[in-house]
Tab-separated table of C-alpha atoms in Angstrom:
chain	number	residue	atom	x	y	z
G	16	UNK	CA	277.953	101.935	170.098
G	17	UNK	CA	280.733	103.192	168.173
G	18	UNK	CA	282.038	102.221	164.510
G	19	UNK	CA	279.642	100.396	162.975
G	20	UNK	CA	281.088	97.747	160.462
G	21	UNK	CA	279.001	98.827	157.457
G	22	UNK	CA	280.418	102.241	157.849
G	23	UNK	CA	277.268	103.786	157.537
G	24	UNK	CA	274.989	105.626	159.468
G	25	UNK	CA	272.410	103.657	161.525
G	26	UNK	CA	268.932	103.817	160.120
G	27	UNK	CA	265.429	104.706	161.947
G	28	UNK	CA	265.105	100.641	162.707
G	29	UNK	CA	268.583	100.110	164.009
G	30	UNK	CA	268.675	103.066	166.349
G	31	UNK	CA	265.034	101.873	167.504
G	32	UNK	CA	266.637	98.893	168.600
G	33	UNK	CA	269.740	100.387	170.586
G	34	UNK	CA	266.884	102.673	172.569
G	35	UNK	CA	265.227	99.533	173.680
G	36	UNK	CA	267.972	98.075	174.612
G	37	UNK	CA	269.976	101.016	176.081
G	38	UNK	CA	266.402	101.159	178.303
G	39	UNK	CA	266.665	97.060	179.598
G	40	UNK	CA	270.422	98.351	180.276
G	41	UNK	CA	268.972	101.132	182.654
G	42	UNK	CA	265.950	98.619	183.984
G	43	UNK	CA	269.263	96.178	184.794
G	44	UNK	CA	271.367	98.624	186.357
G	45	UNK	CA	268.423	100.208	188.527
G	46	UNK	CA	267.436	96.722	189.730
G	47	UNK	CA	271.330	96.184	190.299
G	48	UNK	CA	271.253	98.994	192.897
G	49	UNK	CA	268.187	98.331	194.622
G	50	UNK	CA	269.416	94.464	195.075
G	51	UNK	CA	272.885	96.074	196.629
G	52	UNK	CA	270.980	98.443	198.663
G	53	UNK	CA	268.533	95.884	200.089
G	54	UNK	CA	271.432	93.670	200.661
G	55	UNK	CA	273.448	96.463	202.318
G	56	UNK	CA	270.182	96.842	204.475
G	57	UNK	CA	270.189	93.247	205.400
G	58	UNK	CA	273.746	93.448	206.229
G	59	UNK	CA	272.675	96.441	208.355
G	60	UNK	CA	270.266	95.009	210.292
G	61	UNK	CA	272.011	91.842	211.258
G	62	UNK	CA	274.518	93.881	212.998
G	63	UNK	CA	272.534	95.715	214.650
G	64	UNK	CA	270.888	92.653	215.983
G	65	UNK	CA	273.896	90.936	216.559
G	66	UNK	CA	274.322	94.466	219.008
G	67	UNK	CA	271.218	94.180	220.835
G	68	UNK	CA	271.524	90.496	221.534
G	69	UNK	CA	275.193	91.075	223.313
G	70	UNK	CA	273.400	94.164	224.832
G	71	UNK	CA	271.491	91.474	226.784
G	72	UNK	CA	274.128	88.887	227.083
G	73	UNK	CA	275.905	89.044	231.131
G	74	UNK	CA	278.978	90.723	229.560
G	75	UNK	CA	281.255	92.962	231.403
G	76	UNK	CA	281.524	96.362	229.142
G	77	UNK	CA	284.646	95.970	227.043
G	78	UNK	CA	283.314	93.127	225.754
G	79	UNK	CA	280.511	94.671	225.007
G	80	UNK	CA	281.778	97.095	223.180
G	81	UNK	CA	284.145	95.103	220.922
G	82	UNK	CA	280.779	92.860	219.757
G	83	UNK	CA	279.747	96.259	218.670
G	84	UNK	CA	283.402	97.587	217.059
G	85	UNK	CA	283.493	93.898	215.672
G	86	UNK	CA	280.072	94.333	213.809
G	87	UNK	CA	280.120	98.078	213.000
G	88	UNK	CA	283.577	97.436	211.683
G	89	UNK	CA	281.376	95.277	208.587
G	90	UNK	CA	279.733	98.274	207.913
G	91	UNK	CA	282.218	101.330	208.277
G	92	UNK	CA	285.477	99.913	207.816
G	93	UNK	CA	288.112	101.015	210.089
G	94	UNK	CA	292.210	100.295	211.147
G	95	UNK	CA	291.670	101.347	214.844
G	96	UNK	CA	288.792	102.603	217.711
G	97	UNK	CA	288.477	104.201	221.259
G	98	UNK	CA	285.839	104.441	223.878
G	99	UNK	CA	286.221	107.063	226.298
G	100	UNK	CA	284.526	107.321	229.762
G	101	UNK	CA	283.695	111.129	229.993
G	102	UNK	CA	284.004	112.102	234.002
G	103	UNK	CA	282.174	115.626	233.774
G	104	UNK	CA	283.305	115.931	237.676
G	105	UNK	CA	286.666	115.351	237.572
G	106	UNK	CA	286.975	116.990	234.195
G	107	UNK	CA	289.052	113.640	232.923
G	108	UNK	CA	288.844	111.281	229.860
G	109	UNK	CA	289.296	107.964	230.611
G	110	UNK	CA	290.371	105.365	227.416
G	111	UNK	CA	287.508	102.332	228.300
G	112	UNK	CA	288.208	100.488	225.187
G	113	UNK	CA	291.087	100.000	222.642
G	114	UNK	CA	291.419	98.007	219.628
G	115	UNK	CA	294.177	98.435	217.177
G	116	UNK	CA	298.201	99.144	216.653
G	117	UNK	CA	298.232	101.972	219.409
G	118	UNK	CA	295.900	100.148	221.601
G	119	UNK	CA	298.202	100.134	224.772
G	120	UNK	CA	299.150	103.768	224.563
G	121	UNK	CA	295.665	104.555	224.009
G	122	UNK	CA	294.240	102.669	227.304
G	123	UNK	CA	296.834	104.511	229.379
G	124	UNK	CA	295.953	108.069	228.270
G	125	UNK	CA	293.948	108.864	231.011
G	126	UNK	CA	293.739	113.303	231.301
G	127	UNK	CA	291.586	115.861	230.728
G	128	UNK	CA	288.715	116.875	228.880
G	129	UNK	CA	290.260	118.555	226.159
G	130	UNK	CA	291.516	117.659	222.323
G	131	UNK	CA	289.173	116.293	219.640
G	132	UNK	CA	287.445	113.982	222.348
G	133	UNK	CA	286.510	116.536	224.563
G	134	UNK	CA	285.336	118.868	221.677
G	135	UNK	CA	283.253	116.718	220.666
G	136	UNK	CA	281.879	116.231	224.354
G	137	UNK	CA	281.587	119.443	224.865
G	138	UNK	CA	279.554	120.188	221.799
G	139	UNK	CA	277.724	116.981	221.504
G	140	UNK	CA	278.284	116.998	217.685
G	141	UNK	CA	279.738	114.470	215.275
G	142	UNK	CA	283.199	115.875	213.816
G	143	UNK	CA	285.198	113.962	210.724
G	144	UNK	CA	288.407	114.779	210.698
G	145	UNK	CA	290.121	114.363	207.169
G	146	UNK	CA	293.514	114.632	208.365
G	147	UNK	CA	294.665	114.410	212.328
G	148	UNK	CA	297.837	116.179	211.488
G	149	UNK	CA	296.457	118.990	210.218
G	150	UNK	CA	293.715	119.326	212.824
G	151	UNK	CA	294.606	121.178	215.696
G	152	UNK	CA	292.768	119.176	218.160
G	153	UNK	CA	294.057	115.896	217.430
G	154	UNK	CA	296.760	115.322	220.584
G	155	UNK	CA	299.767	113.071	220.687
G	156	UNK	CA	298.985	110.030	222.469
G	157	UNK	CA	301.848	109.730	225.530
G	158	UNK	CA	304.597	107.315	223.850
G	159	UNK	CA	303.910	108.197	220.253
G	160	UNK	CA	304.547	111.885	220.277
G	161	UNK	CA	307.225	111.254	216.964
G	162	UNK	CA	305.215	108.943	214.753
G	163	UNK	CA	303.321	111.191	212.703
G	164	UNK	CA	300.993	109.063	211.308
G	165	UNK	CA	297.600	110.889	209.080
G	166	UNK	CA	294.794	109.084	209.579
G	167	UNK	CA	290.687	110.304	209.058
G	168	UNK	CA	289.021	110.493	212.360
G	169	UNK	CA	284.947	109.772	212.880
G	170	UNK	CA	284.611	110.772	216.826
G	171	UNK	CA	281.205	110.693	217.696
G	172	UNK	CA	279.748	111.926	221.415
G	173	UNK	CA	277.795	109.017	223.057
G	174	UNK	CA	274.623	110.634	224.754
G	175	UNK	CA	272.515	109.126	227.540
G	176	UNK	CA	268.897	108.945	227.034
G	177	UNK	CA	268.935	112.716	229.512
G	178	UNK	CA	271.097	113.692	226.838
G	179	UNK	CA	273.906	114.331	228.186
G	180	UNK	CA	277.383	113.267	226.803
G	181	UNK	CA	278.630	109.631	228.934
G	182	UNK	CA	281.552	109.460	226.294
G	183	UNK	CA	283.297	109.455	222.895
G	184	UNK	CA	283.642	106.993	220.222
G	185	UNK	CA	286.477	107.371	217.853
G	186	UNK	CA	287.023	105.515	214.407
G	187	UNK	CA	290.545	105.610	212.762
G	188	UNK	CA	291.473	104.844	209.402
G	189	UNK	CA	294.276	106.088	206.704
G	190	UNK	CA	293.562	109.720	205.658
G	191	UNK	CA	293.187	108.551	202.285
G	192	UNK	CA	289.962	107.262	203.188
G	193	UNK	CA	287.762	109.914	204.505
G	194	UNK	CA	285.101	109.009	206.791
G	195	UNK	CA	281.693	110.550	204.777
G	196	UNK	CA	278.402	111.454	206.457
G	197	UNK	CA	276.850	108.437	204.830
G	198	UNK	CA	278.769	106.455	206.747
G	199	UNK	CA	278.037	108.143	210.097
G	200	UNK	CA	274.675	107.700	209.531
G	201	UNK	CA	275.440	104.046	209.757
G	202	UNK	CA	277.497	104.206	212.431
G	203	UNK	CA	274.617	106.609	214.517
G	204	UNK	CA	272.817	103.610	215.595
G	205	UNK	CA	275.703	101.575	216.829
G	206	UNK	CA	276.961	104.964	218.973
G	207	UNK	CA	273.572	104.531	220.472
G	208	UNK	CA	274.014	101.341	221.737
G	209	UNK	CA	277.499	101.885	223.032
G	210	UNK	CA	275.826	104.822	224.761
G	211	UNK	CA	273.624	102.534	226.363
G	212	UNK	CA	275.972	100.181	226.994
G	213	UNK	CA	277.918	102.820	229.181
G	214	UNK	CA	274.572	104.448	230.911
G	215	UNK	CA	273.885	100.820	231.951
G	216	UNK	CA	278.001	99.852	233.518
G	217	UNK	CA	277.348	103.709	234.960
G	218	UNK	CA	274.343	102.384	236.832
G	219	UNK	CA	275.326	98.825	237.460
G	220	UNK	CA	278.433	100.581	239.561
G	221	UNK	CA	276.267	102.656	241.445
G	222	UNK	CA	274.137	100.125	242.590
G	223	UNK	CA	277.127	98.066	243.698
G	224	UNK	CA	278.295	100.979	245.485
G	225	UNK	CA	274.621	101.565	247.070
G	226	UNK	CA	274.796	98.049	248.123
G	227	UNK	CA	277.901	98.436	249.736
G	228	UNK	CA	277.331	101.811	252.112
G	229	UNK	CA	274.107	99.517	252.538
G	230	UNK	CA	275.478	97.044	254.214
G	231	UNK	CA	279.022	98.559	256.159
């Protein structure tokens, strides 16, 4: 409190009362942030629920993944995202799923392992990039090569439960809102089930090819 009207300083009984109150102020505000973290829990947990049930659902795999891009998008806003298929034998990286203003050019930019996606395959470690025109390993998509457009990058490596690296996930938004590690570690568990969601199209085509030689 500033300026009291009586222009004089506070006495022993007044400033007793503006502890006890600046203390319910600090009981309000504490109780504030537990109610928006419980509620940002909540809001957590739905999602990832809402992930697991189309993880069951008879979807083909880009559909899959957009239920998950749809609800991780609640949780770590973004403007645009990429899958990528990572072929480890043909050294290629092939664009699975696409959602935003580049989507097209992104599905067709099929090539090799190389760039920000396949650093972060090849390491297996989360990288936030805080501005893709500065960072060396961000490549020009085919057909966009003179739009310079800065944007904050979140590409995280999708491992299979051996471990190894099935794909990337990539999360776009304007550079002047940098992706933060709080954030990935919100965005960790949805990875995982995209992951899954590729280790399980992986073996549902192999099977289908199986069954084929099976039966020529």
């Amino acid at each position: 409190p500033d300026g009291p009207r009586s222009r004089k300083v506070p006495g022993p009984s007044l400033v007793k009362n503006l502890e006890t109150f600046a203390e319910l102020v600090s009981i309000a505000v504490t109780n504030a942030k537990l109610v928006g973290a419980l509620n940002r829990t909540v809001k957590l947990f739905r999602a990832l629920l809402e992930t697991t049930v189309a993880m069951q659902a008879p979807s083909d795999l880009p559909d899959t993944l957009k239920t998950i891009g749809e609800q991780l998008n609640q949780l770590v806003p973004f403007d645009e995202v990429s899958v990528y298929l990572v072929d480890w034998n043909k050294n290629l990286l092939k664009p699975i799923y696409a959602q935003g203003r580049y989507a097209d050019e992104v599905m067709s930019d099929t090539g090799p392992i190389s760039g920000l996606a396949g650093d972060v395959a090849r390491t297996g470690k989360v990288t936030i990039v805080e501005d893709s025109v500065e960072d060396p390993r961000v490549e020009d998509i085919p057909g966009l090569e003179d739009l310079e457009v800065r944007q904050t990058i979140m590409a995280i490596p999708l491992k299979g439960k051996s471990g190894t690296v099935e794909g990337v996930l990539e999360l776009y938004r304007d550079k002047s809102r940098k992706f933060t590690d709080a954030e990935w570690a919100v965005a960790e568990p949805f990875a995982s089930h995209a992951a899954m969601a590729l280790e399980n199209a992986k073996l549902r085509d192999e099977q289908k090819q199986n069954l084929e030689i099976a039966q020529k």
